[in-house]
Short mmCIF file of C-alpha atoms and ligand atoms in Angstrom, two decimals:
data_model
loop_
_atom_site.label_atom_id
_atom_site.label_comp_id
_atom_site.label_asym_id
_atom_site.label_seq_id
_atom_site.Cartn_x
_atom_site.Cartn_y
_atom_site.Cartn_z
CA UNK A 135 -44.63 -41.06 -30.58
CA UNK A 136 -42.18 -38.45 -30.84
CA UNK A 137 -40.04 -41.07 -32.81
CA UNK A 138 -42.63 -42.08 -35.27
CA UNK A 139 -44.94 -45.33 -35.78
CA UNK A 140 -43.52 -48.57 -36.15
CA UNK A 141 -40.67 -47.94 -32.69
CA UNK A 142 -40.30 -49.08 -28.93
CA UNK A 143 -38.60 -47.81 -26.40
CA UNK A 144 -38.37 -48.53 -23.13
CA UNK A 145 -38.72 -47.03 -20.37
CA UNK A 146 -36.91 -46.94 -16.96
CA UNK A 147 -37.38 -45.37 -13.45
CA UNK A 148 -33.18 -45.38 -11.71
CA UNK A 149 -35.42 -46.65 -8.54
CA UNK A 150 -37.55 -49.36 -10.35
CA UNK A 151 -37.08 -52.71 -11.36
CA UNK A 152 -39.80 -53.29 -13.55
CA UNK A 153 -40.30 -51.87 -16.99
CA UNK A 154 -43.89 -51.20 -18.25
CA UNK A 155 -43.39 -53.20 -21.61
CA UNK A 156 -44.45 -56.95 -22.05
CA UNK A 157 -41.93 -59.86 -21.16
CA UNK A 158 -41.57 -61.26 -24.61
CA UNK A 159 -40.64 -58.06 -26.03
CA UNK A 160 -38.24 -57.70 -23.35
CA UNK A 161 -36.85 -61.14 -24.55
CA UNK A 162 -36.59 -60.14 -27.88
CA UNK A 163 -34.73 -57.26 -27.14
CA UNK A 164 -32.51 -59.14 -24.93
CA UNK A 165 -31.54 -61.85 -28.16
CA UNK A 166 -30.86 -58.51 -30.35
CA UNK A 167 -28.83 -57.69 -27.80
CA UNK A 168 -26.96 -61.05 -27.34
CA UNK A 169 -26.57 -60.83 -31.07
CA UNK A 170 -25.53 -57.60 -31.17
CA UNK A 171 -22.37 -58.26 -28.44
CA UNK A 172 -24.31 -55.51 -26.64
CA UNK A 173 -23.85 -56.73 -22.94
CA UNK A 174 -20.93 -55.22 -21.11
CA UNK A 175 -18.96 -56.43 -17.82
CA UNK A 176 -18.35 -53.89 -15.29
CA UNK A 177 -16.10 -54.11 -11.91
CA UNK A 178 -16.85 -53.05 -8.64
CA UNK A 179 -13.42 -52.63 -6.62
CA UNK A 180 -13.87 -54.09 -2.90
CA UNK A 181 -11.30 -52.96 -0.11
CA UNK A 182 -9.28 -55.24 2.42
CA UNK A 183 -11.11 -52.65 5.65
CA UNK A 184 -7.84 -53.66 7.87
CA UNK A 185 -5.39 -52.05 5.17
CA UNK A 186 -7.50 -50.46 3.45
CA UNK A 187 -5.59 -51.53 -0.23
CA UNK A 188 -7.30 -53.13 -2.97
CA UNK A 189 -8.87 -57.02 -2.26
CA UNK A 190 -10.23 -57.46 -5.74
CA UNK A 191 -13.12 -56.70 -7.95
CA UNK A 192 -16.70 -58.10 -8.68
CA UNK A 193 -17.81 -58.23 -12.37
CA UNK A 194 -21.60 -57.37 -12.93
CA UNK A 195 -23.25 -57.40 -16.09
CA UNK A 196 -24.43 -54.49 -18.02
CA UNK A 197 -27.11 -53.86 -20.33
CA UNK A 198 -27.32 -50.76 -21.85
CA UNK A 199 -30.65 -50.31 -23.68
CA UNK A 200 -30.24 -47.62 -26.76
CA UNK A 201 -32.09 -44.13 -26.20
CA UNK A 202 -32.99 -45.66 -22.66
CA UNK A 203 -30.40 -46.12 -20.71
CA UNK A 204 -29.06 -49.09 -18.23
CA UNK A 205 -31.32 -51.78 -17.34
CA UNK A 206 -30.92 -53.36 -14.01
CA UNK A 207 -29.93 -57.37 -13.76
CA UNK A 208 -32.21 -57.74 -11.42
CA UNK A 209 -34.75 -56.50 -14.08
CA UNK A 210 -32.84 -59.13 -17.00
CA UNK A 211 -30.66 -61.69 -15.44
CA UNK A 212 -34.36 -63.66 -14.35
CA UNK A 213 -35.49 -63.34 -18.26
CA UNK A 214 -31.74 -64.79 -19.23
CA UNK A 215 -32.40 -67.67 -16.82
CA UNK A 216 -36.27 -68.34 -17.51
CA UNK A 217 -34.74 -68.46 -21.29
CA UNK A 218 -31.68 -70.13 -21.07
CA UNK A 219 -30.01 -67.68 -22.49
CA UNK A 220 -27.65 -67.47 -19.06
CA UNK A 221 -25.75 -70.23 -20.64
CA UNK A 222 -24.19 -68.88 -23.67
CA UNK A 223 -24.11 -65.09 -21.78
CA UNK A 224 -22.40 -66.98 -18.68
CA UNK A 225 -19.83 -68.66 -20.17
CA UNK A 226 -19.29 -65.49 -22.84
CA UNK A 227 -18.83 -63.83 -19.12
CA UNK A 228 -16.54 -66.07 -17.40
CA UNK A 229 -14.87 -65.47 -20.88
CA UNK A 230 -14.41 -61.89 -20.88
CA UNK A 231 -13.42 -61.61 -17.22
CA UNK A 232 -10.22 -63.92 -17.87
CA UNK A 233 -9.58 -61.60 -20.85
CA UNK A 234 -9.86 -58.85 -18.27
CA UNK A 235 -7.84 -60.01 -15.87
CA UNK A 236 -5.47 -61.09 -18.28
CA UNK A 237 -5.02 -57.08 -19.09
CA UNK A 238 -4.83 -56.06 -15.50
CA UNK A 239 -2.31 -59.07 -14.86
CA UNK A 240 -0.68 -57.72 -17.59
CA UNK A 241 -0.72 -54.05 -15.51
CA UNK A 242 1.07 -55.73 -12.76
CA UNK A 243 -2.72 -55.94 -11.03
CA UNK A 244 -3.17 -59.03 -9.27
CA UNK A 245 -5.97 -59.17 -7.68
CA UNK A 246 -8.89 -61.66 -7.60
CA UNK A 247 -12.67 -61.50 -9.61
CA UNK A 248 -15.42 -62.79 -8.49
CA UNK A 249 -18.39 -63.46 -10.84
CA UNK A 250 -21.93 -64.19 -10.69
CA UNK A 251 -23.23 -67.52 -11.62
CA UNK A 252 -26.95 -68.03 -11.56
CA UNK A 253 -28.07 -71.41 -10.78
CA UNK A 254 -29.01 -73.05 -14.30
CA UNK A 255 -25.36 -72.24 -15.05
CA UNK A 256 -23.81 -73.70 -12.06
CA UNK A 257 -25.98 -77.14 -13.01
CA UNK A 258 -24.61 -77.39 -16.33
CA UNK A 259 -22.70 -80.99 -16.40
CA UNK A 260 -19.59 -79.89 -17.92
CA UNK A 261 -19.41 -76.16 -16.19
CA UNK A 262 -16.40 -76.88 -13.52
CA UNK A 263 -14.38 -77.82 -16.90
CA UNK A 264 -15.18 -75.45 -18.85
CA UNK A 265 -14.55 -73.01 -16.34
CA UNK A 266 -10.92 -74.10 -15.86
CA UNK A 267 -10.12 -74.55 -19.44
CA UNK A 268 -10.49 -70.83 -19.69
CA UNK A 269 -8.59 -70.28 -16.70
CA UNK A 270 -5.74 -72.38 -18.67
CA UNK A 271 -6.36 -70.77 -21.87
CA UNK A 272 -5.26 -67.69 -20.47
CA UNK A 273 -2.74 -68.83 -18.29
CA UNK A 274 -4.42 -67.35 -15.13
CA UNK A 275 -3.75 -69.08 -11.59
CA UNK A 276 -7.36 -70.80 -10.31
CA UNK A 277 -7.00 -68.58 -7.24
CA UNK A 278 -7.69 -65.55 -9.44
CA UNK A 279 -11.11 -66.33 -10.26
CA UNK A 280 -14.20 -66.48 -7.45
CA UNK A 281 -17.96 -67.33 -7.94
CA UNK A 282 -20.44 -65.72 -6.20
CA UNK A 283 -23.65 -67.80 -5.54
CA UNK A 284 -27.10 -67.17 -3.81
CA UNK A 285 -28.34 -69.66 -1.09
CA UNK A 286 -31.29 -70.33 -3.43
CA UNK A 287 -29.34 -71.05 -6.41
CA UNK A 288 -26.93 -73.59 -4.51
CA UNK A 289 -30.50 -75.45 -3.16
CA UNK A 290 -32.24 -75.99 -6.77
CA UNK A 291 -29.96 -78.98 -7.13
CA UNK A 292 -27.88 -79.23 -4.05
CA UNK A 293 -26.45 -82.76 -4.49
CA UNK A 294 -25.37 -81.51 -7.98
CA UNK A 295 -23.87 -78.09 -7.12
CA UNK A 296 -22.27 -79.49 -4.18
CA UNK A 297 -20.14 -81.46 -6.60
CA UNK A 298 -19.17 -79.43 -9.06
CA UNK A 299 -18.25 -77.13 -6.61
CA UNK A 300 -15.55 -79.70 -4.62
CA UNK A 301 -14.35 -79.94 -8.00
CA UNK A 302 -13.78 -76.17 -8.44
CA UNK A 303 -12.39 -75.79 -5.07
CA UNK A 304 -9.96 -78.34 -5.36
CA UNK A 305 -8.94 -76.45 -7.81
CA UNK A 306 -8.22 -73.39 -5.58
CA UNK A 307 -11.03 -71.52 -7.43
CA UNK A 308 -12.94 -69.38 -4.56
CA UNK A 309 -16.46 -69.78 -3.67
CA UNK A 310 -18.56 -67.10 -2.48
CA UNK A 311 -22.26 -67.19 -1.08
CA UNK A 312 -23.97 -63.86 -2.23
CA UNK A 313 -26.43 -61.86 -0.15
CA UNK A 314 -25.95 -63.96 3.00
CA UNK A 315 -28.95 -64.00 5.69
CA UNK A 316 -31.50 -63.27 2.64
CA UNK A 317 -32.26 -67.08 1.79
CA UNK A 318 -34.64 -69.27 3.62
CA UNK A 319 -31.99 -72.28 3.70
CA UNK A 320 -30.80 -73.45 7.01
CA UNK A 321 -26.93 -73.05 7.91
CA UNK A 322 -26.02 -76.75 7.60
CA UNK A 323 -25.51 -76.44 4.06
CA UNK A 324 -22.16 -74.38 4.85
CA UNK A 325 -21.04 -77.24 6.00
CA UNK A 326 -22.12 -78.91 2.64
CA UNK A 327 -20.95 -76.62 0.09
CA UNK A 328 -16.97 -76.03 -0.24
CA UNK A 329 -17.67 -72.32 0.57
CA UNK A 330 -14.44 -69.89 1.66
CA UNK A 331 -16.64 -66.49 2.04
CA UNK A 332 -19.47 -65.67 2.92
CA UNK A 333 -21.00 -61.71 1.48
CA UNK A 334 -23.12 -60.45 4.33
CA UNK A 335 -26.04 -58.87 2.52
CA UNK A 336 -26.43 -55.20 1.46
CA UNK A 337 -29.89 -55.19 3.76
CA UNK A 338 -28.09 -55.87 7.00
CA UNK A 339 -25.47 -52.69 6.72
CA UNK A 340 -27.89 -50.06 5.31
CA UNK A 341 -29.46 -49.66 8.59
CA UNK A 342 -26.41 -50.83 10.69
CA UNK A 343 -26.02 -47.76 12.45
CA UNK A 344 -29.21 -46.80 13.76
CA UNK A 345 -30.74 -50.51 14.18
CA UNK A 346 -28.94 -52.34 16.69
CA UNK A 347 -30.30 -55.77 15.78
CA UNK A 348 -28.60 -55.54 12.29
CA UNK A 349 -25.66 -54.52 14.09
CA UNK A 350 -25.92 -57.90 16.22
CA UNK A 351 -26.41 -60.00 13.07
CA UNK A 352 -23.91 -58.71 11.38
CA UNK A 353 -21.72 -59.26 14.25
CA UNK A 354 -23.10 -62.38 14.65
CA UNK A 355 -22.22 -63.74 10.73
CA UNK A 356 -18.72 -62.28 11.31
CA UNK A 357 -17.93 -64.71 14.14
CA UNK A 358 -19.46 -67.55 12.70
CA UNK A 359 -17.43 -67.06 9.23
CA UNK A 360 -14.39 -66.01 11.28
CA UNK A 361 -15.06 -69.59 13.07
CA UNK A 362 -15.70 -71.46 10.04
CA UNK A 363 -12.25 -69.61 8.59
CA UNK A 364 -14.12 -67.82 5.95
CA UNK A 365 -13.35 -64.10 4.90
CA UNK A 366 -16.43 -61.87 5.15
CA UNK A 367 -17.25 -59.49 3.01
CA UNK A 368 -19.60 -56.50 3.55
CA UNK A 369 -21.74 -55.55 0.67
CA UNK A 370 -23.79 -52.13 -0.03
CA UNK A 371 -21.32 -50.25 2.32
CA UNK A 372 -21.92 -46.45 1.35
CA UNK A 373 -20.66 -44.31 4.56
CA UNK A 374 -17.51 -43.78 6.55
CA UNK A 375 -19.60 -44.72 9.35
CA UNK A 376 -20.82 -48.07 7.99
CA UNK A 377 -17.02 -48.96 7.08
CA UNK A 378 -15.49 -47.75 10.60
CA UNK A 379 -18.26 -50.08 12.12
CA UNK A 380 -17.55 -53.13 9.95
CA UNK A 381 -13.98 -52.68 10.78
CA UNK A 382 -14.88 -52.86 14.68
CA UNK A 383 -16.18 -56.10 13.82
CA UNK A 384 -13.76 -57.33 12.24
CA UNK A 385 -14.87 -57.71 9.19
CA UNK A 386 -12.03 -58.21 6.22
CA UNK A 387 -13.80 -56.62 3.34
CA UNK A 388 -15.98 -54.31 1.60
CA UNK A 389 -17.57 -53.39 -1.15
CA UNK A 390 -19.71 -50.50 -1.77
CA UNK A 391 -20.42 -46.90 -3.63
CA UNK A 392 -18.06 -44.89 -0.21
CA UNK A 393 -15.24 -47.61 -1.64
CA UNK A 394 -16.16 -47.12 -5.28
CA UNK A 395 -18.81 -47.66 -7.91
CA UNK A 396 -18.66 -50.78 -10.46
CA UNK A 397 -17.28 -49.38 -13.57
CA UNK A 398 -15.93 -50.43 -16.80
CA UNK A 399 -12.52 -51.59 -17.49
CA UNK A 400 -11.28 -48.30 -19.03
CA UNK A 401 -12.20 -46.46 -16.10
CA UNK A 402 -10.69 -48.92 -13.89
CA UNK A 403 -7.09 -48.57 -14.70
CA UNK A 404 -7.72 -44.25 -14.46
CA UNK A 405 -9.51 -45.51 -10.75
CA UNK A 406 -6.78 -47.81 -10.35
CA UNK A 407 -3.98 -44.89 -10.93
CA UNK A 408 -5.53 -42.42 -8.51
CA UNK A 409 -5.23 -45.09 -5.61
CA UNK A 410 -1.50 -44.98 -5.86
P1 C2E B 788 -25.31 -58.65 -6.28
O1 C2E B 788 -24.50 -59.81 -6.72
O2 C2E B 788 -25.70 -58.57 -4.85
O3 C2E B 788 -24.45 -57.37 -6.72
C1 C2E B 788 -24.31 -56.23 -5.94
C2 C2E B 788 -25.27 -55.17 -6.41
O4 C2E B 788 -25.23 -54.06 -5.50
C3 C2E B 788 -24.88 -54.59 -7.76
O5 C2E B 788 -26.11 -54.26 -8.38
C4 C2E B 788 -24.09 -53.33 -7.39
O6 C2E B 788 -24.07 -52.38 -8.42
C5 C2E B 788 -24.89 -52.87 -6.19
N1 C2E B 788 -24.11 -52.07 -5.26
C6 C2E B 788 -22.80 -52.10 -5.01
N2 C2E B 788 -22.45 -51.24 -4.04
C7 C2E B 788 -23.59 -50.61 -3.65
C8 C2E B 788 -23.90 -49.61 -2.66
O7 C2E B 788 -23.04 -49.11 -1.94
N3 C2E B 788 -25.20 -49.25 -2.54
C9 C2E B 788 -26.19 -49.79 -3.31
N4 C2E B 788 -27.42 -49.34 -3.14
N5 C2E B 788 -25.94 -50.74 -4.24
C10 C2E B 788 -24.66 -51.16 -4.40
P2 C2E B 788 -26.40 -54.62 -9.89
O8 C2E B 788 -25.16 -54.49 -10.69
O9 C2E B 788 -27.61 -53.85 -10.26
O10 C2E B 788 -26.74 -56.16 -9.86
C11 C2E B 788 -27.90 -56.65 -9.26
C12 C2E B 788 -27.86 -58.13 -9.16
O11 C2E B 788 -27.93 -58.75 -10.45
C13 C2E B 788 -26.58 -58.66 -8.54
O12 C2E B 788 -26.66 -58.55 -7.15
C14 C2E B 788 -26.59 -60.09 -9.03
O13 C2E B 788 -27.44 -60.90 -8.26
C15 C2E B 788 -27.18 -59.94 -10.42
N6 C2E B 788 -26.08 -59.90 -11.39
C16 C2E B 788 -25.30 -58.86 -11.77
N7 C2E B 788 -24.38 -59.24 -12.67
C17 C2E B 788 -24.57 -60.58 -12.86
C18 C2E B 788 -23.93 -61.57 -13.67
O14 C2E B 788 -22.96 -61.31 -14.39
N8 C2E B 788 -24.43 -62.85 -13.61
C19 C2E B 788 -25.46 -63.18 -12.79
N9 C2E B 788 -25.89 -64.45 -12.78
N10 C2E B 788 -26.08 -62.27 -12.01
C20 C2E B 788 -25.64 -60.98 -12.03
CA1 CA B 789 -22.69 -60.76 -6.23
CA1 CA B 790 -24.77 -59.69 -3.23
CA1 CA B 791 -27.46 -57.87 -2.37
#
């Protein structure tokens, strides 16, 4: 009101996901947006926990909604799928983190990114091509780039994903499955999917400390990755504690706010700096 007639705004809580306007406005706001160039990619920094140097970064999308603030993905990315709009943002994505990496390659940083790729993405017929004409465009070895993926986005189309993802592994790309335990889908499909790590979920380590079945799981995935020679990363990590734990169990890497926050590129070469 304050503003006048005829404006929206939105209007979010930092600890909620939902926003008390209607879907299709959201949409709308999310194609101004899109139209706009208005989305931003961000990196979270995760650690090797045995040296405790620099493994590499994960790029998460950003929307920054004016006189409002951020907007979570898990508040947008569903409205970008339901829409379809995760195509054109995806690959504008994938896009933008070569470019990236291109400037910290160009910083003498070379270290690996993973991205995000929702399932409608993954599906799309031509996406293991597109994805490495990028990587050729600008001149970036395959083994710099890594997809994350949720167990439920590999099993919308398994026979499908499954093969686009040999493709991209035999291309040295890496292939991550995101928020690990969380899914319903049995384990055989590691055995299906060309995966290489596996991101123990964020759920397991919060309470790590003081629950000692989460403690067992997570001990538990670490073996069986270890077994399966995958690297294992720990998500969510925020305390010493948490890390020193994970590092008992041999874990190889983390990621979380005690390691750093995501942040944009600027700020990542300042971050980057400090470390040394
Ligand atoms: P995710 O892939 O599990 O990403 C990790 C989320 O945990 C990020 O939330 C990150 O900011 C947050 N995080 C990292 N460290 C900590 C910590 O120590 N404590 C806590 N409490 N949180 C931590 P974010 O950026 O809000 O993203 C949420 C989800 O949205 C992501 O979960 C991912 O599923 C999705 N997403 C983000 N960016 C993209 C993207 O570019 N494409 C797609 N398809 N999905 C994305
Ligand atoms: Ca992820
Ligand atoms: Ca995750
Ligand atoms: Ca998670």
């Amino acid at each position: 009101k304050r503003q006048g007639r005829n404006s929206i705004c939105f209007y979010q809580h930092p600890a909620k996901t939902t926003l008390p306007i209607g879907k299709v406005s959201l949409e709308n706001a999310l194609r101004l947006a899109w139209e706009n160039k208005e989305f931003e990619l961000w990196y979270q920094p995760k650690m090797n926990i045995a040296s405790g140097r620099l493994a590499g970064f994960e790029a998460l999308l950003r929307w920054h909604l004016h006189g409002t603030g951020p907007v979570s993905p898990a508040v947008f990315i569903p409205i970008l799928e339901d829409t379809g709009m995760i195509i054109p943002v995806g690959y504008w994505l994938i896009e933008q983190a070569c470019t990236d990496l291109r400037q910290l390659a160009d910083l003498g940083i070379d270290m690996p990114v993973a991205v995000n790729i929702a399932a409608r993405q993954l599906t799309q017929d031509d996406f293991a091509e597109q994805v490495l004409a990028r990587l050729r465009q600008h001149r970036l070895p395959p083994q710099r780039l890594a997809l994350e993926l949720t167990e439920s986005s590999l099993m919308q189309e398994p026979t499908r994903a499954a093969g686009i993802l040999r493709r991209l592994r035999q291309a040295q790309l890496s292939i991550a499955i995101d928020d690990f335990g969380t899914g319903y889908s049995s384990l055989s499909y590691l055995k299906r999917f060309p995966v290489d790590t596996l991101k123990i979920d964020r759920s397991f380590i919060t309470e790590m400390e003081q629950d000692a079945d989460d403690r067992s799981i997570v001990d538990a995935i670490i073996r069986m990755a270890h077994g399966l020679s995958m690297t294992v990363v720990a998500e969510g990590v925020e305390t010493a504690e948490q890390a020193a734990l994970l590092r008992q169990l041999n874990c190889d890497q983390i990621q979380g706010y005690w390691y750093a926050r995501p942040m944009p590129l600027a700020q990542l070469a300042a971050w980057l700096a400090e470390q040394q």
